[in-house]
PDB file of C-alpha atoms in Angstrom:
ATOM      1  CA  UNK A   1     -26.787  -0.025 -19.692  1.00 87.00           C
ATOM      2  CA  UNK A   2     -30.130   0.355 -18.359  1.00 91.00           C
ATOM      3  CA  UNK A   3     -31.907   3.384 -17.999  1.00 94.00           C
ATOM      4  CA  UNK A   4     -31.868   5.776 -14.560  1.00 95.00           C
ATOM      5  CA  UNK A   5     -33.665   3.692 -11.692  1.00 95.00           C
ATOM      6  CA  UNK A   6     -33.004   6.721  -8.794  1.00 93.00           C
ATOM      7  CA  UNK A   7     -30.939   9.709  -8.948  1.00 92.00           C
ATOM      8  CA  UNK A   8     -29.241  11.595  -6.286  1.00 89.00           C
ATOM      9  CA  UNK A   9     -27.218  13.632  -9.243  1.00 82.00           C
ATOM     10  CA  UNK A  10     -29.190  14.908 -12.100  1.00 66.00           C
ATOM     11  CA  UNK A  11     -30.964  18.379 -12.189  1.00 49.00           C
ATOM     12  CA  UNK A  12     -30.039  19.622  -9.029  1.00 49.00           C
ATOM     13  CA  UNK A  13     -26.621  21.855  -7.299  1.00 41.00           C
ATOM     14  CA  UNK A  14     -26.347  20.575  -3.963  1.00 53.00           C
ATOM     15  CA  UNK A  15     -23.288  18.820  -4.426  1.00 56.00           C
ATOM     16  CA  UNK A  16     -20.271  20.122  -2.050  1.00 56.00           C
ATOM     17  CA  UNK A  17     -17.154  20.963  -2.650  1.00 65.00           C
ATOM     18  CA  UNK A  18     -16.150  18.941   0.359  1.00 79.00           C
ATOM     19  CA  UNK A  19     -14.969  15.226  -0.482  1.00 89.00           C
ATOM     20  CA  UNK A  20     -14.286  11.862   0.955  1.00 93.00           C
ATOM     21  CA  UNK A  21     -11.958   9.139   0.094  1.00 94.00           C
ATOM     22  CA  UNK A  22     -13.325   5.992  -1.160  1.00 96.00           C
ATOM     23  CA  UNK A  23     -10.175   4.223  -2.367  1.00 95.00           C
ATOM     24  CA  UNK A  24      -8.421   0.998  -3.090  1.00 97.00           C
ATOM     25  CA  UNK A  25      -4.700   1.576  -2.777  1.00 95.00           C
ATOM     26  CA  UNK A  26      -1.795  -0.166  -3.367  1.00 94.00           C
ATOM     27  CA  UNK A  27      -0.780  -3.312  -0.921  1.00 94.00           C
ATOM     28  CA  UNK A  28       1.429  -0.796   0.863  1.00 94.00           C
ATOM     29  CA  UNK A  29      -1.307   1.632   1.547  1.00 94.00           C
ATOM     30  CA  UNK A  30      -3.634  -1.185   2.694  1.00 94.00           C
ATOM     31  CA  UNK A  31      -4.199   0.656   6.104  1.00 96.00           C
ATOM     32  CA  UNK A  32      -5.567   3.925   3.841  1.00 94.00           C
ATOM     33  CA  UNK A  33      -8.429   2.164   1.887  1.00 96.00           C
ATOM     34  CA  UNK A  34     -11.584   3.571   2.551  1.00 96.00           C
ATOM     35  CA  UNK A  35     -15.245   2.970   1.298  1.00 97.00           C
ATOM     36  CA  UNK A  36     -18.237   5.321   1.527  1.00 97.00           C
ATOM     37  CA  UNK A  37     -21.696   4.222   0.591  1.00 97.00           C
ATOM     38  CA  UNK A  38     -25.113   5.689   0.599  1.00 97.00           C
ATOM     39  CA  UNK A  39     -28.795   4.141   0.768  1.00 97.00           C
ATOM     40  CA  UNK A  40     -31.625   3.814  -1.731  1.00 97.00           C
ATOM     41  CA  UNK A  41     -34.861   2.016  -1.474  1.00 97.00           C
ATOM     42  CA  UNK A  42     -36.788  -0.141  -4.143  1.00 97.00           C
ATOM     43  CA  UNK A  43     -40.230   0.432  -3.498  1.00 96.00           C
ATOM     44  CA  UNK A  44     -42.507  -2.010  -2.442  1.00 95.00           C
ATOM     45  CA  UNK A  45     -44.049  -4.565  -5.100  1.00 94.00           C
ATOM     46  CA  UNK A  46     -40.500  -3.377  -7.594  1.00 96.00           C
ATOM     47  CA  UNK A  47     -37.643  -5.566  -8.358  1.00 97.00           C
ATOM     48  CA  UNK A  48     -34.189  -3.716  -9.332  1.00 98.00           C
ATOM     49  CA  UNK A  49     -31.852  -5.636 -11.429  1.00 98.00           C
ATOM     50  CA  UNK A  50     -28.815  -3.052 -11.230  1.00 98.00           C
ATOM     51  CA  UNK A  51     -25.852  -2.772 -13.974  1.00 97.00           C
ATOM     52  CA  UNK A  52     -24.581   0.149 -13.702  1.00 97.00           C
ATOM     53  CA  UNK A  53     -23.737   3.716 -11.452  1.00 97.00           C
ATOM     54  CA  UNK A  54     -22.649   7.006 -12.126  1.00 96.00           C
ATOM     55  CA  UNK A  55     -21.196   8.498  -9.968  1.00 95.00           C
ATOM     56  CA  UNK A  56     -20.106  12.071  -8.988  1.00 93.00           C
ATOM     57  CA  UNK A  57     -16.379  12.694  -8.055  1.00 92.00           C
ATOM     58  CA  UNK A  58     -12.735  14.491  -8.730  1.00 91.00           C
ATOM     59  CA  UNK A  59      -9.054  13.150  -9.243  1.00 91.00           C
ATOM     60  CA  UNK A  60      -6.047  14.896  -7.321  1.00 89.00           C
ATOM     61  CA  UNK A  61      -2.615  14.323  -8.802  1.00 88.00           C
ATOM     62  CA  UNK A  62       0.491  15.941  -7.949  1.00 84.00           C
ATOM     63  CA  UNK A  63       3.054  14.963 -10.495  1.00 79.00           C
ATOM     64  CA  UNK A  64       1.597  16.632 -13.525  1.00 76.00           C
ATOM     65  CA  UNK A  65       0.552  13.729 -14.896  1.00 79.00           C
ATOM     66  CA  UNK A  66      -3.632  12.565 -15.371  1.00 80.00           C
ATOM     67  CA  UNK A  67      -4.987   9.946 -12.772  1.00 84.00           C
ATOM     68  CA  UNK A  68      -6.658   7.337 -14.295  1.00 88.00           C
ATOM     69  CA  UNK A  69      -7.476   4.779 -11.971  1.00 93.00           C
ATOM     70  CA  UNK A  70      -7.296   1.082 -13.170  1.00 94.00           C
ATOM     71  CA  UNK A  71     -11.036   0.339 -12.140  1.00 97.00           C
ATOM     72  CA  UNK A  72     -13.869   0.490 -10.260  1.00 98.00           C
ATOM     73  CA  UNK A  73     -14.932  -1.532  -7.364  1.00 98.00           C
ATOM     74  CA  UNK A  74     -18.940  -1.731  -6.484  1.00 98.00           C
ATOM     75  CA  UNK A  75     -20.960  -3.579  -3.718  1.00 98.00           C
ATOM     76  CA  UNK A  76     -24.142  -3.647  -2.914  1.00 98.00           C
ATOM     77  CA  UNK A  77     -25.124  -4.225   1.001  1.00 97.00           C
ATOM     78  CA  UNK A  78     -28.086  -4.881   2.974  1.00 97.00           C
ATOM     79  CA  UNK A  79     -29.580  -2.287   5.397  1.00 97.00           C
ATOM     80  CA  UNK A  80     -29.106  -3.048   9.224  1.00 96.00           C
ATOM     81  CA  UNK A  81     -32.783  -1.810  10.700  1.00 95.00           C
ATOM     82  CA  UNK A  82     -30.735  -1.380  13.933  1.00 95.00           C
ATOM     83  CA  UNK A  83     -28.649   1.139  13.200  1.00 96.00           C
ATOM     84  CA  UNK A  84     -29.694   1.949   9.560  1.00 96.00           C
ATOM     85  CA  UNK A  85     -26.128   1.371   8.597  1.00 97.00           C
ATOM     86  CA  UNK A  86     -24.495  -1.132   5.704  1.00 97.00           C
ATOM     87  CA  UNK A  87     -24.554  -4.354   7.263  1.00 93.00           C
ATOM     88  CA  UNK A  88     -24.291  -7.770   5.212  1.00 92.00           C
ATOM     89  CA  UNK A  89     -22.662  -7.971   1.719  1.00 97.00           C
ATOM     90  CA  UNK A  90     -25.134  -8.912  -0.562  1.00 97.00           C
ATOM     91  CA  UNK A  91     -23.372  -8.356  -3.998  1.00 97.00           C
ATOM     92  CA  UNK A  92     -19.629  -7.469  -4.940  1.00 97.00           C
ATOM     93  CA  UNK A  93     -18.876  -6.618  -8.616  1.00 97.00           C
ATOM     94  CA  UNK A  94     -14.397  -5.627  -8.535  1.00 97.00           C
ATOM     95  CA  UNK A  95     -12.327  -4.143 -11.178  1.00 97.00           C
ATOM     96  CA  UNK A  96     -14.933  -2.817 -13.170  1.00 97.00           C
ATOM     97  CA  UNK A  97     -14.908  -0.961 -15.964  1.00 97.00           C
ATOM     98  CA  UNK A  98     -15.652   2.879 -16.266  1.00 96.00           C
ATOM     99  CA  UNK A  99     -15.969   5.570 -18.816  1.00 95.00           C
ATOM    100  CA  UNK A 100     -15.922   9.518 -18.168  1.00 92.00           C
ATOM    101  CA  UNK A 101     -18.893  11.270 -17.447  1.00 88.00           C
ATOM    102  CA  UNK A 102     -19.022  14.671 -19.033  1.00 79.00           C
ATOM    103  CA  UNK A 103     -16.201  16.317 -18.942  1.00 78.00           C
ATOM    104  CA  UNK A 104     -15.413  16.741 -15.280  1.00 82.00           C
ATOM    105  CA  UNK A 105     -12.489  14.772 -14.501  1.00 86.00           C
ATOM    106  CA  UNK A 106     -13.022  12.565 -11.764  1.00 90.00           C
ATOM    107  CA  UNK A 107     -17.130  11.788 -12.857  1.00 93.00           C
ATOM    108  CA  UNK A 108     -17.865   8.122 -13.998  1.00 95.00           C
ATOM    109  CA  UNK A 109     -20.004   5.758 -15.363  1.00 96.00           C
ATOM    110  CA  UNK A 110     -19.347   2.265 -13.875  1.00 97.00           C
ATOM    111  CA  UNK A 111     -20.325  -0.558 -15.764  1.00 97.00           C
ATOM    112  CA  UNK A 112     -21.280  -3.998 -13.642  1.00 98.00           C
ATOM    113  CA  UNK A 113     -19.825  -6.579 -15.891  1.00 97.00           C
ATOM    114  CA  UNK A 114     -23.625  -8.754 -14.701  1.00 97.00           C
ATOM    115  CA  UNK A 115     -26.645  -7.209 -12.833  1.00 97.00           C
ATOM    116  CA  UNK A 116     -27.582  -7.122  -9.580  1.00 97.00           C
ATOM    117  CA  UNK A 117     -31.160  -7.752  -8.815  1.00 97.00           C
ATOM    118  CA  UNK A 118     -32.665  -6.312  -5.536  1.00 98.00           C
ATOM    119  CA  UNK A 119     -35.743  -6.939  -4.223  1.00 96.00           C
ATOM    120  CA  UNK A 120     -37.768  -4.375  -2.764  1.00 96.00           C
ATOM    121  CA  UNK A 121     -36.271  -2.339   0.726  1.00 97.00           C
ATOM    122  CA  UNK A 122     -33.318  -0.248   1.674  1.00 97.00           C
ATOM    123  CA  UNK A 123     -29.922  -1.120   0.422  1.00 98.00           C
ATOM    124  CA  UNK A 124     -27.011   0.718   0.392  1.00 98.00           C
ATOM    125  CA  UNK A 125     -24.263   1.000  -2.709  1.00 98.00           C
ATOM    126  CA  UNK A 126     -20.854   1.417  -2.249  1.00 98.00           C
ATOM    127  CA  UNK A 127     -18.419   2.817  -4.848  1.00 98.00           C
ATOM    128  CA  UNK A 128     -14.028   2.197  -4.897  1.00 97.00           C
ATOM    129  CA  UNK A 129     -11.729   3.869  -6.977  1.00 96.00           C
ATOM    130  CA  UNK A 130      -8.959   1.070  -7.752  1.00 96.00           C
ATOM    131  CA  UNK A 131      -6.219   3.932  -8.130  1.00 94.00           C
ATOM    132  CA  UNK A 132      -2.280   3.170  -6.500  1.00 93.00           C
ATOM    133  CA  UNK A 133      -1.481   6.589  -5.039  1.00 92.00           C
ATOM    134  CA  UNK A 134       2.427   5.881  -6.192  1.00 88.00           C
ATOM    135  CA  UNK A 135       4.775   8.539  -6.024  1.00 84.00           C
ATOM    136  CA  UNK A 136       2.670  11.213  -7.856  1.00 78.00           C
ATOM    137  CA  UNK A 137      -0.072  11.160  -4.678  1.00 86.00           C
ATOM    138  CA  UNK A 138      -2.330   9.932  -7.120  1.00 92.00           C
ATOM    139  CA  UNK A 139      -6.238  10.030  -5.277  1.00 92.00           C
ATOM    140  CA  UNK A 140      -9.614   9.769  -6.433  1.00 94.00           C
ATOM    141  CA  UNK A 141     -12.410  11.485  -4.267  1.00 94.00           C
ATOM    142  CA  UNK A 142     -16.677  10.675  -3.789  1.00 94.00           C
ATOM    143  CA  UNK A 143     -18.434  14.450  -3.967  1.00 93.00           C
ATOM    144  CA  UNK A 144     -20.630  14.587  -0.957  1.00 91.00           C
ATOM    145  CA  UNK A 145     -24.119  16.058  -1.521  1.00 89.00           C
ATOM    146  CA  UNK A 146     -25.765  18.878   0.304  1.00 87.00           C
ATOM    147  CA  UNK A 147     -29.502  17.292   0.637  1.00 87.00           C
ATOM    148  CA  UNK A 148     -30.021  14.235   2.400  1.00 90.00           C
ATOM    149  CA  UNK A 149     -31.868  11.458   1.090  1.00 90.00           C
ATOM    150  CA  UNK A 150     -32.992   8.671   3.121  1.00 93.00           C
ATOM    151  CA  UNK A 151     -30.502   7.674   5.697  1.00 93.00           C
ATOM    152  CA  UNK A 152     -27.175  10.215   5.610  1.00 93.00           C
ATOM    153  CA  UNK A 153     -24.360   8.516   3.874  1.00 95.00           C
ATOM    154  CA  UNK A 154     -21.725   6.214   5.603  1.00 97.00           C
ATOM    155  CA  UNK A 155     -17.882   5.295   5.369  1.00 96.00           C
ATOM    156  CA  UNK A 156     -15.357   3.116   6.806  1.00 96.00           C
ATOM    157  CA  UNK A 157     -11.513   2.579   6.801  1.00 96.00           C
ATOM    158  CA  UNK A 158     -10.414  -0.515   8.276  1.00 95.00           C
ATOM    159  CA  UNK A 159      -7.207  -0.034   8.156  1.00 95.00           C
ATOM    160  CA  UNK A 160      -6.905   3.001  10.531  1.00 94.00           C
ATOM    161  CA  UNK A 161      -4.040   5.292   8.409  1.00 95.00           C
ATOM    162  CA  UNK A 162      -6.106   8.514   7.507  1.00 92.00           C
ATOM    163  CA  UNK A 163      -6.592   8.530  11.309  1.00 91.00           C
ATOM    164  CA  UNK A 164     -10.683   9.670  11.268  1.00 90.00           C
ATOM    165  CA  UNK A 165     -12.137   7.033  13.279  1.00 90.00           C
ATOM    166  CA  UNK A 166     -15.043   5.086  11.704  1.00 94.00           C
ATOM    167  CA  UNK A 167     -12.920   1.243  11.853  1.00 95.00           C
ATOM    168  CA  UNK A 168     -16.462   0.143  10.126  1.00 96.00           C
ATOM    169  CA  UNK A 169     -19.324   1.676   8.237  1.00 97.00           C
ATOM    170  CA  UNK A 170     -20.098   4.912  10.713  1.00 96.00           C
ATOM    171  CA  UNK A 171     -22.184   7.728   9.797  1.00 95.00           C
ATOM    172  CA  UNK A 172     -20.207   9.627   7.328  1.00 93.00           C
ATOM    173  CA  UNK A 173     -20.966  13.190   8.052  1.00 88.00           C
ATOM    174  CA  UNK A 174     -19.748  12.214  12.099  1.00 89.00           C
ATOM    175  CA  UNK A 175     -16.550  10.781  10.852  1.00 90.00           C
ATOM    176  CA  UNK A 176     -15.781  13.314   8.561  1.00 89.00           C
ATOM    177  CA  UNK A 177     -16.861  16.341  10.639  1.00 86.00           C
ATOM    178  CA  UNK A 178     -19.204  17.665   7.982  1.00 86.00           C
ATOM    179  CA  UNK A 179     -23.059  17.253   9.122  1.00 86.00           C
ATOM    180  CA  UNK A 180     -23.775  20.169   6.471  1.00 83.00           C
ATOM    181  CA  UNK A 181     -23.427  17.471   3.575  1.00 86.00           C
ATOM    182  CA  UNK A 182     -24.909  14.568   4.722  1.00 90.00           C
ATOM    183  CA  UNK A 183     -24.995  12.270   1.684  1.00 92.00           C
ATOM    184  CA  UNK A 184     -23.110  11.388  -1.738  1.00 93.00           C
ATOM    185  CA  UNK A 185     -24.037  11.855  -5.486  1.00 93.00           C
ATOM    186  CA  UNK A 186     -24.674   9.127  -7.500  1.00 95.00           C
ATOM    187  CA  UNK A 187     -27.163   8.086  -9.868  1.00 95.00           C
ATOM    188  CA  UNK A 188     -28.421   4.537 -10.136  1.00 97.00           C
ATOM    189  CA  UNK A 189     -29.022   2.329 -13.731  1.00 97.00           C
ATOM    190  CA  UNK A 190     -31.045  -0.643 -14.599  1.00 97.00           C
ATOM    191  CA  UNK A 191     -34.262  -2.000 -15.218  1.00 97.00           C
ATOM    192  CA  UNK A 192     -37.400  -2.542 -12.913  1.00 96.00           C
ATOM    193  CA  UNK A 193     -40.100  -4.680 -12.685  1.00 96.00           C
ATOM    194  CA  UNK A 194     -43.771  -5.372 -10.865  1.00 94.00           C
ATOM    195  CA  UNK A 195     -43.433  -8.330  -8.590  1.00 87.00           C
ATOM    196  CA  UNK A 196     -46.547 -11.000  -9.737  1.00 79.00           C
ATOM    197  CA  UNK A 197     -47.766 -12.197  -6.320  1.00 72.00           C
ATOM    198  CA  UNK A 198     -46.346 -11.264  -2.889  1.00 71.00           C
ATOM    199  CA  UNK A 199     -42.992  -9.980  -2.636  1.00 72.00           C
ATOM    200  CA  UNK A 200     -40.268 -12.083  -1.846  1.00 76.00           C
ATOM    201  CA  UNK A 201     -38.954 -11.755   2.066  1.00 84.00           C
ATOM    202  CA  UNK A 202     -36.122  -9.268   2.623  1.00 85.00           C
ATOM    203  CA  UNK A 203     -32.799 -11.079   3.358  1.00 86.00           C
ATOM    204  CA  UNK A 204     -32.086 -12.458   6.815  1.00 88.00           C
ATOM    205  CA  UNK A 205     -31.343  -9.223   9.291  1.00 87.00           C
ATOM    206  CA  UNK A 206     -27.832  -9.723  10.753  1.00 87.00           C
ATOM    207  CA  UNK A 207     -27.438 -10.110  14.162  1.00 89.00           C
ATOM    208  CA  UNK A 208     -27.288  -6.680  16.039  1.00 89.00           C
ATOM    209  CA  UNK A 209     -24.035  -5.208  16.139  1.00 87.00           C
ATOM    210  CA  UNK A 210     -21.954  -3.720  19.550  1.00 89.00           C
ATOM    211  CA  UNK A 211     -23.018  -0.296  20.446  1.00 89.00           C
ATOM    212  CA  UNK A 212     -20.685   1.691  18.409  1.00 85.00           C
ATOM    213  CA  UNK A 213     -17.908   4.216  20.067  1.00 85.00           C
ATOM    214  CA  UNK A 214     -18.734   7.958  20.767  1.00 85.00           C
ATOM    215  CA  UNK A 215     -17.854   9.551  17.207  1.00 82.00           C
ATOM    216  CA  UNK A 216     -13.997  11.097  17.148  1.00 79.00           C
ATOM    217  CA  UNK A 217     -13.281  14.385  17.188  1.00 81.00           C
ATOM    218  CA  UNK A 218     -12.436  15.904  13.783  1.00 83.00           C
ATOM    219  CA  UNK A 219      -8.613  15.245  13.475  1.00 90.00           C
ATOM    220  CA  UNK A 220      -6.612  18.074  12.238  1.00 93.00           C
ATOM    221  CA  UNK A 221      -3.267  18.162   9.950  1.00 95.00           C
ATOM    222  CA  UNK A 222      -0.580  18.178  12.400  1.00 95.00           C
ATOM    223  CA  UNK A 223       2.609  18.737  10.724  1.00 97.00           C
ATOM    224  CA  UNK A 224       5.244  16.334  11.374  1.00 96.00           C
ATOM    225  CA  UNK A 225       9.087  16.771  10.871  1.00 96.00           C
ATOM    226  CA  UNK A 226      10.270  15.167   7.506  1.00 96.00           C
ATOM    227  CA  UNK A 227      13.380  16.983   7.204  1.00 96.00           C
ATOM    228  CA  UNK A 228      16.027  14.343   6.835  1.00 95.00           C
ATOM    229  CA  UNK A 229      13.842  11.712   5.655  1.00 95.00           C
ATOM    230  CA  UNK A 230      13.276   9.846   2.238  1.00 95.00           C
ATOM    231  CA  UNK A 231      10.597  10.727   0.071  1.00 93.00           C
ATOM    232  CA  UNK A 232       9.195   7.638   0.614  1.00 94.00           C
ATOM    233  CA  UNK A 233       9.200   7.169   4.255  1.00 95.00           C
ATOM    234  CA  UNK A 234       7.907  11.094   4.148  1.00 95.00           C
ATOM    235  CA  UNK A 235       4.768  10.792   2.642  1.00 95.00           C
ATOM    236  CA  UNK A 236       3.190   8.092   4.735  1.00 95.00           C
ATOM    237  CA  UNK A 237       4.108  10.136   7.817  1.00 95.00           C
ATOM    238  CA  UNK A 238       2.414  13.397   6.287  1.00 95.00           C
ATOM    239  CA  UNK A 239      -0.768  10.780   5.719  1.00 95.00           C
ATOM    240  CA  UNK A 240      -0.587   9.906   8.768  1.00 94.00           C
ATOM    241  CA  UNK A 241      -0.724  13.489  10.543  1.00 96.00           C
ATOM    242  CA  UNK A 242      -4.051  13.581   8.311  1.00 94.00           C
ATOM    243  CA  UNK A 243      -2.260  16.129   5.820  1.00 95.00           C
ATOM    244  CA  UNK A 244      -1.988  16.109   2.271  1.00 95.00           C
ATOM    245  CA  UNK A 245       1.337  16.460   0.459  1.00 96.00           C
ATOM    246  CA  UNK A 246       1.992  19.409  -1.272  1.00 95.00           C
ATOM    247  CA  UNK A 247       3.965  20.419  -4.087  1.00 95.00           C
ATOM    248  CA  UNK A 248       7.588  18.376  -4.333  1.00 95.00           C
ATOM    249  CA  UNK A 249      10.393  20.615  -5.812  1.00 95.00           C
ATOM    250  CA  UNK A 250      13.904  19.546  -6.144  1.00 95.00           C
ATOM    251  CA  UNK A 251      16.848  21.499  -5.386  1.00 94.00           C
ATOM    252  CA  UNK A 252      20.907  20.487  -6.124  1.00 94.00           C
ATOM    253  CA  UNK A 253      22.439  19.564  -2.255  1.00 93.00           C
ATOM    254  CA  UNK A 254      25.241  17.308  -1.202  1.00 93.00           C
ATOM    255  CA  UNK A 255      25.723  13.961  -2.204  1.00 92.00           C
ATOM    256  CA  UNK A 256      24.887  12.270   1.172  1.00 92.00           C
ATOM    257  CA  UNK A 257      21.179  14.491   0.940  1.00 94.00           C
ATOM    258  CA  UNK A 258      20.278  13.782  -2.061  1.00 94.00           C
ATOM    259  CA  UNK A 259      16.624  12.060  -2.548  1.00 93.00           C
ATOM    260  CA  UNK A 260      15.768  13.032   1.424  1.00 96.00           C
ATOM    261  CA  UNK A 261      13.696  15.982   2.038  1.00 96.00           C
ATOM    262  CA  UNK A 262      16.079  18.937   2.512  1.00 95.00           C
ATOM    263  CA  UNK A 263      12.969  21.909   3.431  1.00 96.00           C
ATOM    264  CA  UNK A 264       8.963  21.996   3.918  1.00 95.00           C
ATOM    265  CA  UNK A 265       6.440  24.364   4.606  1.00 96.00           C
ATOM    266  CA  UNK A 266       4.679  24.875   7.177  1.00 95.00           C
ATOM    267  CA  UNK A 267       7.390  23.852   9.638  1.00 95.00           C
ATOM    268  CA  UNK A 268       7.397  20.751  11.836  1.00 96.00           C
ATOM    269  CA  UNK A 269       4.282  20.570  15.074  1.00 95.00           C
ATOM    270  CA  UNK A 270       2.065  23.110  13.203  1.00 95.00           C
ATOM    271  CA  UNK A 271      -1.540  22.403  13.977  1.00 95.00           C
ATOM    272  CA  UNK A 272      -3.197  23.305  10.700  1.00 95.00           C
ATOM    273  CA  UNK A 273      -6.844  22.054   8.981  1.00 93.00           C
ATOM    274  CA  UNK A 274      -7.804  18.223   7.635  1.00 93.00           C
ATOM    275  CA  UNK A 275      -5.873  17.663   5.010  1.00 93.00           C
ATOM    276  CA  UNK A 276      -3.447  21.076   4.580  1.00 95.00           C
ATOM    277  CA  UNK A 277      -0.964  20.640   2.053  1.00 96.00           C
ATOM    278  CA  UNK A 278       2.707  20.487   2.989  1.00 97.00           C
ATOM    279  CA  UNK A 279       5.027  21.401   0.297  1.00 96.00           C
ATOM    280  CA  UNK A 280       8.547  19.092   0.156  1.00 96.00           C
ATOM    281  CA  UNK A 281      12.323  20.179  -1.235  1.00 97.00           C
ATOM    282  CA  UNK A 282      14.129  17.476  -2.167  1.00 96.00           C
ATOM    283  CA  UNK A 283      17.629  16.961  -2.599  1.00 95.00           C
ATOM    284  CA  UNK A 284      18.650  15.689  -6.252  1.00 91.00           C
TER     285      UNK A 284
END
């Protein structure tokens, strides 16, 4: 792997304890994937051939057991001059492999299985954790960053479940209510070169997108009754009410209660933060 080629990581402490999802999930938690990507430029007269990213982050596992997630996903995008936004996929490189970075759990070094090469203007990189959240609400998380470079970062989630809006790439910091930590960490790798002659022309600008929708409100975790319910058919709905599950405990209960949810905390139509924990008791 090449050497650093821009750095929004080392040598400085501006990354924020708040987080974003940028996730691949299993096929039954299609509607939950989520992407965030920031922007870099190559200057002018460079060429970037890219093959690899590190990248700043944290696991969150509630089984006891580690999260290791099977892979990395990685794509490179062109920059929409319109909006400033990810616009046209340029380069995709799935299932890559990682290693650990340090030893912060959660921070990786992606390797692209063949380099990208970039010619010189704003592009944006976007980074997936391939992880199935399972039954042990297995998640990986992107650290935001503090200091904004360039453009603030942006993120999307097709699918709709986590319920913040932001169908395509949006400005991240909207979607996610956070304007204080406008971009991501990450650190770029590769090689670069001088261009002999003029550069070549950028690609071919898309053609301008809709105006977007006024940016949601925040959503907030409100706590839905699961009392009753299977385990499984309880943790989508806590996903949905943009809450986090909390520690599961089991407790003995009558045959016909067994593996449903028996207690939680807080109770049922609380309106609490983004992502509050709810704790579970579950019949065995």
């Amino acid at each position: 792997m090449g050497p650093v080629l821009y750095d929004q990581l080392n040598g400085q402490a501006t990354v924020n304890p708040v987080d974003i999802a940028s996730q691949d999930f299993e096929t039954a938690l299609d509607g939950a994937d989520s992407e965030a990507a920031d922007d870099f430029i190559v200057p002018a007269g460079m060429t970037w051939s890219i093959d690899g990213i590190d990248v700043d982050g944290e696991y969150f596992s509630r089984d006891g057991t580690d999260t290791v997630p099977s892979a990395f996903n990685v794509r490179l995008w062109s920059n929409d001059v319109g909006t400033n936004l990810p616009s046209g996929l340029f380069a995709e490189r799935l299932t890559q492999a990682y290693t650990s970075l340090g030893d912060s759990p959660g921070d990786v070094q992606v390797a692209l299985d063949s380099p990208v090469v970039l010619a010189a203007g704003t592009w944006w990189v976007s980074v997936q954790a391939r992880l199935d959240y399972g039954t042990g609400t297995h998640q990986w998380f992107w650290h935001n960053r503090t200091t904004q470079a360039n453009q603030g970062a942006a993120w999307q989630n097709p699918g709709g479940l986590l319920g913040m809006g932001c169908a395509s790439f949006s400005r991240r910091a909207t979607c996610q209510g956070t304007i204080d930590a406008p971009d991501q960490a990450f650190r770029l790798r590769g090689t670069a070169s001088v261009v002999s002659g003029p550069p070549p022309p950028p690609p071919p600008p898309p053609p301008p997108p809709p105006p977007p929708p006024p940016p949601p409100a925040p959503p907030r975790c409100r706590v839905p009754r699961v009392v009753g319910k299977r385990l499984g058919r309880a943790i989508p709905l806590i996903l949905r009410a943009h809450c986090r599950v909390g520690r599961i405990s089991r407790r003995k209960a009558a045959r016909q209660r067994r593996g449903k949810v028996i207690g939680q905390s807080p109770r049922a139509g609380r309106s609490l933060p983004l992502n509050s924990r709810v704790r579970l008791v579950v019949g065995r």
